[in-house]
Amino acid sequence: MLSTNFVAGAPSWADLTTPDMAGASAFYQGLFGWDTISGGPDTGGYSMFQLGGRTVAGAMPMPSEQAPPAWSVYFQTHDADATAASVREAGGSVLSEPVDVMDFGRMAIFTDPAGAGFSVWQPGKLMGLERVQDPGSLCWVELYTSDEGAATGFYSSVFRWETISMPMPGGTGTYRMVNPAGEGADAMFGGFVPIGSDQTESDIPPHWLLYFEVADCDGTVAEAERLGGTVRAAPMDIEGVGRFAKLTDPYGARFALMQGVKRD
């Protein structure tokens, strides 16, 4: 599971690119109870979403013609420059070379060989997200890819991820899950899905999808619709895992919800 231990290779940051910062802030405040904390003029409009005083994501205003509205995931690295070299070696692309973000840290933006975008964060003053797994915070990430085997090879080369495949309920195949090197199954943070196996995602190029934990999946979906969001996949159950749904916010950024099974 996700944690705030900031292990190399694990998700450590998430942010939203949106054409309407005020509107997006209102939507996510209504949906998850997030407060928006402006980073000030020196950050180019970059802001933090916080829940209970702890940061759960970032957000940046961006005209739609420059970049589509989207949620992005960042993976922790000790050396962004070395990771950029590994991405190139493994067949990925460097969209934005490693760059310092004031004294907060160092970041870079990549795509994997299939075109799915992701970023890395090398912490400085800012380690990463301060809250995960709780309702209203990031709890899982999922890669929709055209070639699951190639994706496994690429990310294992870049981040040294370890994988385990579990049978899907009802005998509908297997689900490949990933964890940081040496951290074991308890540190699983995401999974890989062949893009053609999910009709909700089949018309979209390879991409990472971010899941946020909720206490009531159906109630949160209804609230998202009331606030102007769109339901891409209605709430459904996964045996032994929980209840999930897929949405877009009012500006087109895709994300998902997960109401995890309560365990004793």
GROMACS .gro file of N, CA and C in nm, residues 151-240:
model
  270
  151ALA      N    1   0.582  -0.300  -2.076
  151ALA     CA    2   0.573  -0.202  -1.967
  151ALA      C    3   0.643  -0.253  -1.842
  152THR      N    4   0.624  -0.381  -1.812
  152THR     CA    5   0.690  -0.440  -1.696
  152THR      C    6   0.842  -0.432  -1.712
  153GLY      N    7   0.891  -0.463  -1.830
  153GLY     CA    8   1.035  -0.455  -1.854
  153GLY      C    9   1.088  -0.315  -1.841
  154PHE      N   10   1.014  -0.218  -1.896
  154PHE     CA   11   1.059  -0.079  -1.892
  154PHE      C   12   1.067  -0.028  -1.748
  155TYR      N   13   0.957  -0.038  -1.673
  155TYR     CA   14   0.955   0.020  -1.539
  155TYR      C   15   1.045  -0.057  -1.442
  156SER      N   16   1.060  -0.187  -1.466
  156SER     CA   17   1.154  -0.263  -1.382
  156SER      C   18   1.296  -0.217  -1.407
  157SER      N   19   1.326  -0.182  -1.532
  157SER     CA   20   1.460  -0.132  -1.566
  157SER      C   21   1.485   0.005  -1.504
  158VAL      N   22   1.385   0.092  -1.511
  158VAL     CA   23   1.403   0.230  -1.464
  158VAL      C   24   1.399   0.239  -1.312
  159PHE      N   25   1.301   0.170  -1.250
  159PHE     CA   26   1.279   0.186  -1.106
  159PHE      C   27   1.310   0.060  -1.024
  160ARG      N   28   1.340  -0.051  -1.093
  160ARG     CA   29   1.364  -0.180  -1.025
  160ARG      C   30   1.238  -0.230  -0.954
  161TRP      N   31   1.122  -0.196  -1.007
  161TRP     CA   32   0.998  -0.245  -0.947
  161TRP      C   33   0.992  -0.397  -0.950
  162GLU      N   34   0.926  -0.453  -0.850
  162GLU     CA   35   0.895  -0.596  -0.845
  162GLU      C   36   0.747  -0.614  -0.872
  163THR      N   37   0.710  -0.727  -0.931
  163THR     CA   38   0.571  -0.751  -0.969
  163THR      C   39   0.521  -0.883  -0.913
  164ILE      N   40   0.391  -0.889  -0.898
  164ILE     CA   41   0.322  -1.013  -0.864
  164ILE      C   42   0.189  -1.011  -0.935
  165SER      N   43   0.149  -1.125  -0.992
  165SER     CA   44   0.021  -1.135  -1.063
  165SER      C   45  -0.078  -1.214  -0.979
  166MET      N   46  -0.198  -1.159  -0.966
  166MET     CA   47  -0.304  -1.223  -0.888
  166MET      C   48  -0.421  -1.255  -0.981
  167PRO      N   49  -0.489  -1.369  -0.957
  167PRO     CA   50  -0.606  -1.400  -1.040
  167PRO      C   51  -0.719  -1.301  -1.013
  168MET      N   52  -0.787  -1.261  -1.120
  168MET     CA   53  -0.902  -1.173  -1.107
  168MET      C   54  -1.023  -1.254  -1.061
  169PRO      N   55  -1.115  -1.193  -0.982
  169PRO     CA   56  -1.236  -1.264  -0.942
  169PRO      C   57  -1.313  -1.315  -1.063
  170GLY      N   58  -1.367  -1.435  -1.052
  170GLY     CA   59  -1.447  -1.490  -1.162
  170GLY      C   60  -1.364  -1.551  -1.272
  171GLY      N   61  -1.232  -1.564  -1.251
  171GLY     CA   62  -1.148  -1.627  -1.352
  171GLY      C   63  -1.136  -1.549  -1.481
  172THR      N   64  -1.137  -1.416  -1.470
  172THR     CA   65  -1.133  -1.332  -1.590
  172THR      C   66  -0.991  -1.290  -1.629
  173GLY      N   67  -0.893  -1.359  -1.576
  173GLY     CA   68  -0.754  -1.326  -1.608
  173GLY      C   69  -0.675  -1.294  -1.483
  174THR      N   70  -0.562  -1.229  -1.500
  174THR     CA   71  -0.476  -1.193  -1.388
  174THR      C   72  -0.453  -1.042  -1.385
  175TYR      N   73  -0.415  -0.994  -1.269
  175TYR     CA   74  -0.387  -0.851  -1.250
  175TYR      C   75  -0.245  -0.840  -1.196
  176ARG      N   76  -0.161  -0.768  -1.270
  176ARG     CA   77  -0.021  -0.753  -1.233
  176ARG      C   78  -0.004  -0.630  -1.144
  177MET      N   79   0.050  -0.650  -1.024
  177MET     CA   80   0.070  -0.542  -0.929
  177MET      C   81   0.219  -0.517  -0.908
  178VAL      N   82   0.252  -0.395  -0.867
  178VAL     CA   83   0.393  -0.356  -0.855
  178VAL      C   84   0.422  -0.297  -0.718
  179ASN      N   85   0.547  -0.316  -0.676
  179ASN     CA   86   0.595  -0.256  -0.550
  179ASN      C   87   0.740  -0.214  -0.567
  180PRO      N   88   0.788  -0.120  -0.485
  180PRO     CA   89   0.929  -0.079  -0.492
  180PRO      C   90   1.021  -0.197  -0.460
  181ALA      N   91   1.141  -0.192  -0.514
  181ALA     CA   92   1.238  -0.300  -0.496
  181ALA      C   93   1.265  -0.327  -0.348
  182GLY      N   94   1.253  -0.455  -0.311
  182GLY     CA   95   1.288  -0.497  -0.176
  182GLY      C   96   1.185  -0.465  -0.069
  183GLU      N   97   1.071  -0.405  -0.107
  183GLU     CA   98   0.974  -0.364  -0.006
  183GLU      C   99   0.864  -0.467   0.017
  184GLY      N  100   0.849  -0.564  -0.071
  184GLY     CA  101   0.753  -0.671  -0.051
  184GLY      C  102   0.611  -0.635  -0.086
  185ALA      N  103   0.523  -0.737  -0.077
  185ALA     CA  104   0.384  -0.722  -0.121
  185ALA      C  105   0.307  -0.618  -0.041
  186ASP      N  106   0.346  -0.594   0.084
  186ASP     CA  107   0.275  -0.494   0.164
  186ASP      C  108   0.293  -0.353   0.110
  187ALA      N  109   0.390  -0.334   0.022
  187ALA     CA  110   0.417  -0.201  -0.035
  187ALA      C  111   0.361  -0.186  -0.176
  188MET      N  112   0.273  -0.279  -0.218
  188MET     CA  113   0.209  -0.266  -0.349
  188MET      C  114   0.138  -0.131  -0.359
  189PHE      N  115   0.159  -0.062  -0.472
  189PHE     CA  116   0.098   0.070  -0.487
  189PHE      C  117   0.023   0.086  -0.617
  190GLY      N  118   0.030  -0.013  -0.708
  190GLY     CA  119  -0.035   0.005  -0.836
  190GLY      C  120  -0.042  -0.123  -0.916
  191GLY      N  121  -0.108  -0.113  -1.032
  191GLY     CA  122  -0.123  -0.229  -1.117
  191GLY      C  123  -0.118  -0.192  -1.264
  192PHE      N  124  -0.101  -0.295  -1.348
  192PHE     CA  125  -0.098  -0.279  -1.493
  192PHE      C  126  -0.222  -0.344  -1.553
  193VAL      N  127  -0.282  -0.277  -1.652
  193VAL     CA  128  -0.401  -0.328  -1.718
  193VAL      C  129  -0.383  -0.318  -1.869
  194PRO      N  130  -0.400  -0.428  -1.944
  194PRO     CA  131  -0.398  -0.417  -2.090
  194PRO      C  132  -0.510  -0.323  -2.136
  195ILE      N  133  -0.476  -0.226  -2.216
  195ILE     CA  134  -0.570  -0.118  -2.245
  195ILE      C  135  -0.696  -0.166  -2.316
  196GLY      N  136  -0.686  -0.274  -2.394
  196GLY     CA  137  -0.802  -0.323  -2.465
  196GLY      C  138  -0.898  -0.403  -2.379
  197SER      N  139  -0.859  -0.435  -2.255
  197SER     CA  140  -0.943  -0.519  -2.170
  197SER      C  141  -1.048  -0.440  -2.093
  198ASP      N  142  -1.041  -0.308  -2.098
  198ASP     CA  143  -1.134  -0.222  -2.026
  198ASP      C  144  -1.194  -0.122  -2.125
  199GLN      N  145  -1.321  -0.139  -2.157
  199GLN     CA  146  -1.385  -0.053  -2.257
  199GLN      C  147  -1.384   0.094  -2.217
  200THR      N  148  -1.382   0.120  -2.086
  200THR     CA  149  -1.379   0.258  -2.039
  200THR      C  150  -1.251   0.329  -2.083
  201GLU      N  151  -1.143   0.253  -2.096
  201GLU     CA  152  -1.012   0.311  -2.126
  201GLU      C  153  -0.966   0.284  -2.270
  202SER      N  154  -1.042   0.204  -2.345
  202SER     CA  155  -0.991   0.155  -2.473
  202SER      C  156  -0.978   0.263  -2.580
  203ASP      N  157  -1.049   0.375  -2.566
  203ASP     CA  158  -1.039   0.481  -2.667
  203ASP      C  159  -0.939   0.589  -2.627
  204ILE      N  160  -0.859   0.563  -2.524
  204ILE     CA  161  -0.763   0.659  -2.471
  204ILE      C  162  -0.623   0.602  -2.488
  205PRO      N  163  -0.524   0.681  -2.531
  205PRO     CA  164  -0.387   0.628  -2.541
  205PRO      C  165  -0.337   0.580  -2.406
  206PRO      N  166  -0.230   0.500  -2.402
  206PRO     CA  167  -0.174   0.452  -2.276
  206PRO      C  168  -0.155   0.566  -2.175
  207HIS      N  169  -0.187   0.538  -2.049
  207HIS     CA  170  -0.186   0.644  -1.948
  207HIS      C  171  -0.188   0.584  -1.808
  208TRP      N  172  -0.150   0.667  -1.712
  208TRP     CA  173  -0.165   0.633  -1.570
  208TRP      C  174  -0.294   0.694  -1.518
  209LEU      N  175  -0.369   0.615  -1.440
  209LEU     CA  176  -0.493   0.661  -1.378
  209LEU      C  177  -0.474   0.662  -1.227
  210LEU      N  178  -0.513   0.772  -1.162
  210LEU     CA  179  -0.496   0.787  -1.018
  210LEU      C  180  -0.628   0.759  -0.946
  211TYR      N  181  -0.620   0.683  -0.836
  211TYR     CA  182  -0.735   0.649  -0.753
  211TYR      C  183  -0.726   0.723  -0.620
  212PHE      N  184  -0.839   0.778  -0.576
  212PHE     CA  185  -0.847   0.844  -0.447
  212PHE      C  186  -0.943   0.767  -0.357
  213GLU      N  187  -0.899   0.746  -0.233
  213GLU     CA  188  -0.979   0.673  -0.136
  213GLU      C  189  -1.101   0.754  -0.094
  214VAL      N  190  -1.214   0.686  -0.078
  214VAL     CA  191  -1.337   0.749  -0.028
  214VAL      C  192  -1.404   0.655   0.071
  215ALA      N  193  -1.485   0.712   0.158
  215ALA     CA  194  -1.559   0.631   0.255
  215ALA      C  195  -1.689   0.577   0.197
  216ASP      N  196  -1.741   0.644   0.095
  216ASP     CA  197  -1.870   0.607   0.034
  216ASP      C  198  -1.860   0.632  -0.116
  217CYS      N  199  -1.833   0.527  -0.192
  217CYS     CA  200  -1.812   0.542  -0.336
  217CYS      C  201  -1.938   0.595  -0.405
  218ASP      N  202  -2.052   0.536  -0.375
  218ASP     CA  203  -2.176   0.577  -0.442
  218ASP      C  204  -2.213   0.720  -0.408
  219GLY      N  205  -2.199   0.756  -0.281
  219GLY     CA  206  -2.230   0.893  -0.240
  219GLY      C  207  -2.135   0.993  -0.303
  220THR      N  208  -2.007   0.957  -0.316
  220THR     CA  209  -1.910   1.049  -0.377
  220THR      C  210  -1.937   1.065  -0.526
  221VAL      N  211  -1.977   0.956  -0.593
  221VAL     CA  212  -2.013   0.965  -0.735
  221VAL      C  213  -2.132   1.059  -0.754
  222ALA      N  214  -2.232   1.044  -0.670
  222ALA     CA  215  -2.350   1.132  -0.681
  222ALA      C  216  -2.310   1.278  -0.659
  223GLU      N  217  -2.221   1.302  -0.564
  223GLU     CA  218  -2.177   1.439  -0.537
  223GLU      C  219  -2.096   1.493  -0.654
  224ALA      N  220  -2.012   1.409  -0.715
  224ALA     CA  221  -1.934   1.452  -0.831
  224ALA      C  222  -2.026   1.496  -0.944
  225GLU      N  223  -2.132   1.422  -0.968
  225GLU     CA  224  -2.228   1.461  -1.073
  225GLU      C  225  -2.296   1.593  -1.038
  226ARG      N  226  -2.332   1.608  -0.912
  226ARG     CA  227  -2.396   1.733  -0.869
  226ARG      C  228  -2.304   1.852  -0.890
  227LEU      N  229  -2.174   1.830  -0.873
  227LEU     CA  230  -2.075   1.938  -0.886
  227LEU      C  231  -2.030   1.961  -1.030
  228GLY      N  232  -2.082   1.883  -1.124
  228GLY     CA  233  -2.048   1.904  -1.265
  228GLY      C  234  -1.954   1.802  -1.324
  229GLY      N  235  -1.917   1.700  -1.247
  229GLY     CA  236  -1.831   1.594  -1.300
  229GLY      C  237  -1.911   1.496  -1.383
  230THR      N  238  -1.839   1.403  -1.446
  230THR     CA  239  -1.901   1.303  -1.533
  230THR      C  240  -1.858   1.164  -1.488
  231VAL      N  241  -1.952   1.071  -1.490
  231VAL     CA  242  -1.923   0.932  -1.453
  231VAL      C  243  -1.881   0.856  -1.578
  232ARG      N  244  -1.759   0.803  -1.578
  232ARG     CA  245  -1.712   0.720  -1.690
  232ARG      C  246  -1.741   0.573  -1.666
  233ALA      N  247  -1.733   0.531  -1.540
  233ALA     CA  248  -1.767   0.393  -1.503
  233ALA      C  249  -1.840   0.399  -1.370
  234ALA      N  250  -1.963   0.350  -1.369
  234ALA     CA  251  -2.045   0.353  -1.248
  234ALA      C  252  -1.984   0.265  -1.139
  235PRO      N  253  -2.018   0.290  -1.013
  235PRO     CA  254  -1.961   0.211  -0.904
  235PRO      C  255  -1.982   0.061  -0.924
  236MET      N  256  -1.877  -0.014  -0.899
  236MET     CA  257  -1.884  -0.161  -0.907
  236MET      C  258  -1.790  -0.220  -0.805
  237ASP      N  259  -1.816  -0.345  -0.769
  237ASP     CA  260  -1.738  -0.412  -0.665
  237ASP      C  261  -1.631  -0.501  -0.725
  238ILE      N  262  -1.516  -0.508  -0.658
  238ILE     CA  263  -1.413  -0.608  -0.685
  238ILE      C  264  -1.399  -0.690  -0.558
  239GLU      N  265  -1.429  -0.818  -0.567
  239GLU     CA  266  -1.431  -0.904  -0.450
  239GLU      C  267  -1.298  -0.899  -0.375
  240GLY      N  268  -1.306  -0.873  -0.246
  240GLY     CA  269  -1.188  -0.870  -0.162
  240GLY      C  270  -1.108  -0.742  -0.168
   0.00000   0.00000   0.00000
